[in-house]
Amino acid sequence: MGQKPITFLRQVTALCLYPELLNDNKFPDDAKQKAMRILQACGGNSIGSYSASQGIEIIRQDVAKYIETRDGGIRSNPDDIYLSTGASDSIVTMLKLLVAGQGNARTGVMIPIPQYPLYSAALAELGAVQVNYYLDEENCWALDITELRRALEEARKHCNPKVLCIINPGNPTGQVQSRKCIEDVIRFAAEENLFLMADEVYQDNVYAKGCAFHSFKKVLFEMGPKYSDVVELASFHSTSKGFMGECGFRGGYMEVVNMDPAVKQQLTKLVSVRLCPPVPGQALLDVVVNPPQPGDPSYKEFIAEKQAVLGNLAEKARLTEEILNQAPGIQCNPVQGAMYSFPRIEMPERAIKLAQAEGQAPDMFFCMKLLEETGICVVPGSGFGQREGTHHFRMTILPPTEKLKILLERLKDFHQKFVQEYS
Ligand SMILES: Cc1ncc(COP(=O)(O)O)c(C=O)c1O
């Protein structure tokens, strides 16, 4: 998508991969120091060795410090940190750990609809029961506790719901949860004895005025021991998103809170089956959680690059909402965070019938026509789940600004033409 890698991240990883470069004076001293510290923590001082299954110890310590700073000093224990092969790996591992039982006792896992398909796919693979709770489109895709309660009560008739998954900021819906909403979810999880899984991979991607990222961990601890001593939580982060966008490195971590020590032992055993997360991904994660500080040689360049990426994404989030909402049959909620919009589209009755005749979901029909006529590729809403009778597509806000503007204008014109043609 044309996003330039952040120089400091690549300098440190390059030095780790090819330590000969430590003698090259093109590299700044702080990048060299960081690389040497990482290498010294690797077996045989090489990034090519296996690491501990839970991840390199100093990197887990750096992650814990990062979490403490992010959460205003609330303690984080490096023993509760598990480094991972991206967030996908730790999410699947956690689900594997939690899913059990047969028949009506089979574990139910509550997931938002629309959802990121990793969840439905992992649940299908594990044979767990997917319990859908619908986000409130009319209210900017907010999470509604009444809807959570409805979904839970329904599910209890045929399975054993034990896990509640939250994606904040949301994919594909781009909403950012309010602090009040997070408190309500935590209270609900405490009352209903649910294990919380908080997917927070977009924690740096918050754009809308008045919105801020609140981690589940921070809110949980600020609610006091009545909750922070009992609610079990796993939260997930990744090097794939944020200002980094380094998804190919496959770096990430999970923090577990209040997990029964015997269960935690099983978790550690489970992650050790796959030996360790890629060490270059761990090194990259270390730089993300422990970046240059004021006064360091690379600080200014690092901050300037980070702010440029995030500022640019914020501008594209605004543009996407603005241009799509100019089209009469498209309704797009504000892209408050993450990297996507999930607009609702009007579909003429005839197009719906034709799609059905072809055995396609109506929004798939729309997306295929769009692709064939304009070359623009978006994903049908049916792939993420949506309320019966509504139609959506998901698009990322990632293309370069000038290209995105053209793309949005073409999409808008195409929809208008599509409605006319099939009305
Ligand atoms: C909500 C959400 N969770 C997890 C992931 C997986 O990220 P990773 O690359 O860290 O595995 C994604 C990727 O798009 C995502 O959108």
PDB file of C-alpha atoms and ligand atoms in Angstrom, residues 84-91 115-116 118-119 166-172 199-202 236-241 246-248 250-252 338-340 394, ligand 1:
ATOM      1  CA  SER A  84       3.489 -15.035  19.714  1.00  0.00           C
ATOM      2  CA  THR A  85       3.569 -15.511  15.957  1.00  0.00           C
ATOM      3  CA  GLY A  86       1.292 -12.492  15.425  1.00  0.00           C
ATOM      4  CA  ALA A  87      -1.950 -12.136  17.347  1.00  0.00           C
ATOM      5  CA  SER A  88      -3.619 -14.924  15.316  1.00  0.00           C
ATOM      6  CA  ASP A  89      -1.356 -17.510  16.919  1.00  0.00           C
ATOM      7  CA  SER A  90      -2.120 -16.526  20.509  1.00  0.00           C
ATOM      8  CA  ILE A  91      -5.848 -16.118  19.828  1.00  0.00           C
ATOM      9  CA  GLN A 115     -16.430 -10.173  13.127  1.00  0.00           C
ATOM     10  CA  TYR A 116     -12.916 -10.722  11.880  1.00  0.00           C
ATOM     11  CA  LEU A 118     -10.181 -15.613  12.220  1.00  0.00           C
ATOM     12  CA  TYR A 119     -12.664 -16.156  15.040  1.00  0.00           C
ATOM     13  CA  ILE A 166     -14.084  -8.348  22.100  1.00  0.00           C
ATOM     14  CA  ILE A 167     -12.329  -6.631  19.201  1.00  0.00           C
ATOM     15  CA  ASN A 168     -11.443  -3.051  20.120  1.00  0.00           C
ATOM     16  CA  PRO A 169     -10.872  -0.994  17.973  1.00  0.00           C
ATOM     17  CA  GLY A 170     -13.040  -3.093  15.698  1.00  0.00           C
ATOM     18  CA  ASN A 171     -12.359  -4.988  12.502  1.00  0.00           C
ATOM     19  CA  PRO A 172     -14.282  -4.762  10.155  1.00  0.00           C
ATOM     20  CA  ASP A 199      -8.224  -8.323  20.791  1.00  0.00           C
ATOM     21  CA  GLU A 200      -6.447  -4.969  20.972  1.00  0.00           C
ATOM     22  CA  VAL A 201      -4.253  -5.173  17.868  1.00  0.00           C
ATOM     23  CA  TYR A 202      -5.473  -1.733  16.722  1.00  0.00           C
ATOM     24  CA  PHE A 236      -3.614  -9.488  22.441  1.00  0.00           C
ATOM     25  CA  HIS A 237      -1.322  -7.147  20.551  1.00  0.00           C
ATOM     26  CA  SER A 238       0.643  -7.407  17.324  1.00  0.00           C
ATOM     27  CA  THR A 239       3.397  -5.837  15.227  1.00  0.00           C
ATOM     28  CA  SER A 240       1.109  -6.122  12.181  1.00  0.00           C
ATOM     29  CA  LYS A 241      -0.953  -2.958  12.677  1.00  0.00           C
ATOM     30  CA  GLU A 246       5.061  -5.151   9.836  1.00  0.00           C
ATOM     31  CA  CYS A 247       2.649  -8.049   9.406  1.00  0.00           C
ATOM     32  CA  GLY A 248       5.151 -10.331   7.643  1.00  0.00           C
ATOM     33  CA  ARG A 250       4.700 -12.314  12.620  1.00  0.00           C
ATOM     34  CA  GLY A 251       5.340 -10.646  15.989  1.00  0.00           C
ATOM     35  CA  GLY A 252       2.933 -10.198  18.862  1.00  0.00           C
ATOM     36  CA  ALA A 338      -8.562   0.430  13.058  1.00  0.00           C
ATOM     37  CA  MET A 339      -8.103   0.393   9.262  1.00  0.00           C
ATOM     38  CA  TYR A 340     -11.494  -0.331   7.742  1.00  0.00           C
ATOM     39  CA  ARG A 394     -15.586  -3.917   3.871  1.00  0.00           C
TER      40      ARG A 394
HETATM   41  C1  LIG B   1      -8.950  -7.926  14.799  1.00  0.00           C
HETATM   42  C2  LIG B   1      -7.738  -8.662  14.337  1.00  0.00           C
HETATM   43  N1  LIG B   1      -7.178  -9.565  15.148  1.00  0.00           N
HETATM   44  C3  LIG B   1      -6.093 -10.257  14.786  1.00  0.00           C
HETATM   45  C4  LIG B   1      -5.526 -10.079  13.539  1.00  0.00           C
HETATM   46  C5  LIG B   1      -4.346 -10.910  13.178  1.00  0.00           C
HETATM   47  O1  LIG B   1      -3.181 -10.195  13.235  1.00  0.00           O
HETATM   48  P1  LIG B   1      -1.730 -10.846  13.217  1.00  0.00           P
HETATM   49  O2  LIG B   1      -1.107 -10.434  11.935  1.00  0.00           O
HETATM   50  O3  LIG B   1      -1.061 -10.231  14.398  1.00  0.00           O
HETATM   51  O4  LIG B   1      -1.855 -12.320  13.359  1.00  0.00           O
HETATM   52  C6  LIG B   1      -6.078  -9.154  12.644  1.00  0.00           C
HETATM   53  C7  LIG B   1      -5.521  -8.963  11.294  1.00  0.00           C
HETATM   54  O5  LIG B   1      -6.079  -8.339  10.430  1.00  0.00           O
HETATM   55  C8  LIG B   1      -7.214  -8.429  13.066  1.00  0.00           C
HETATM   56  O6  LIG B   1      -7.791  -7.535  12.264  1.00  0.00           O
END
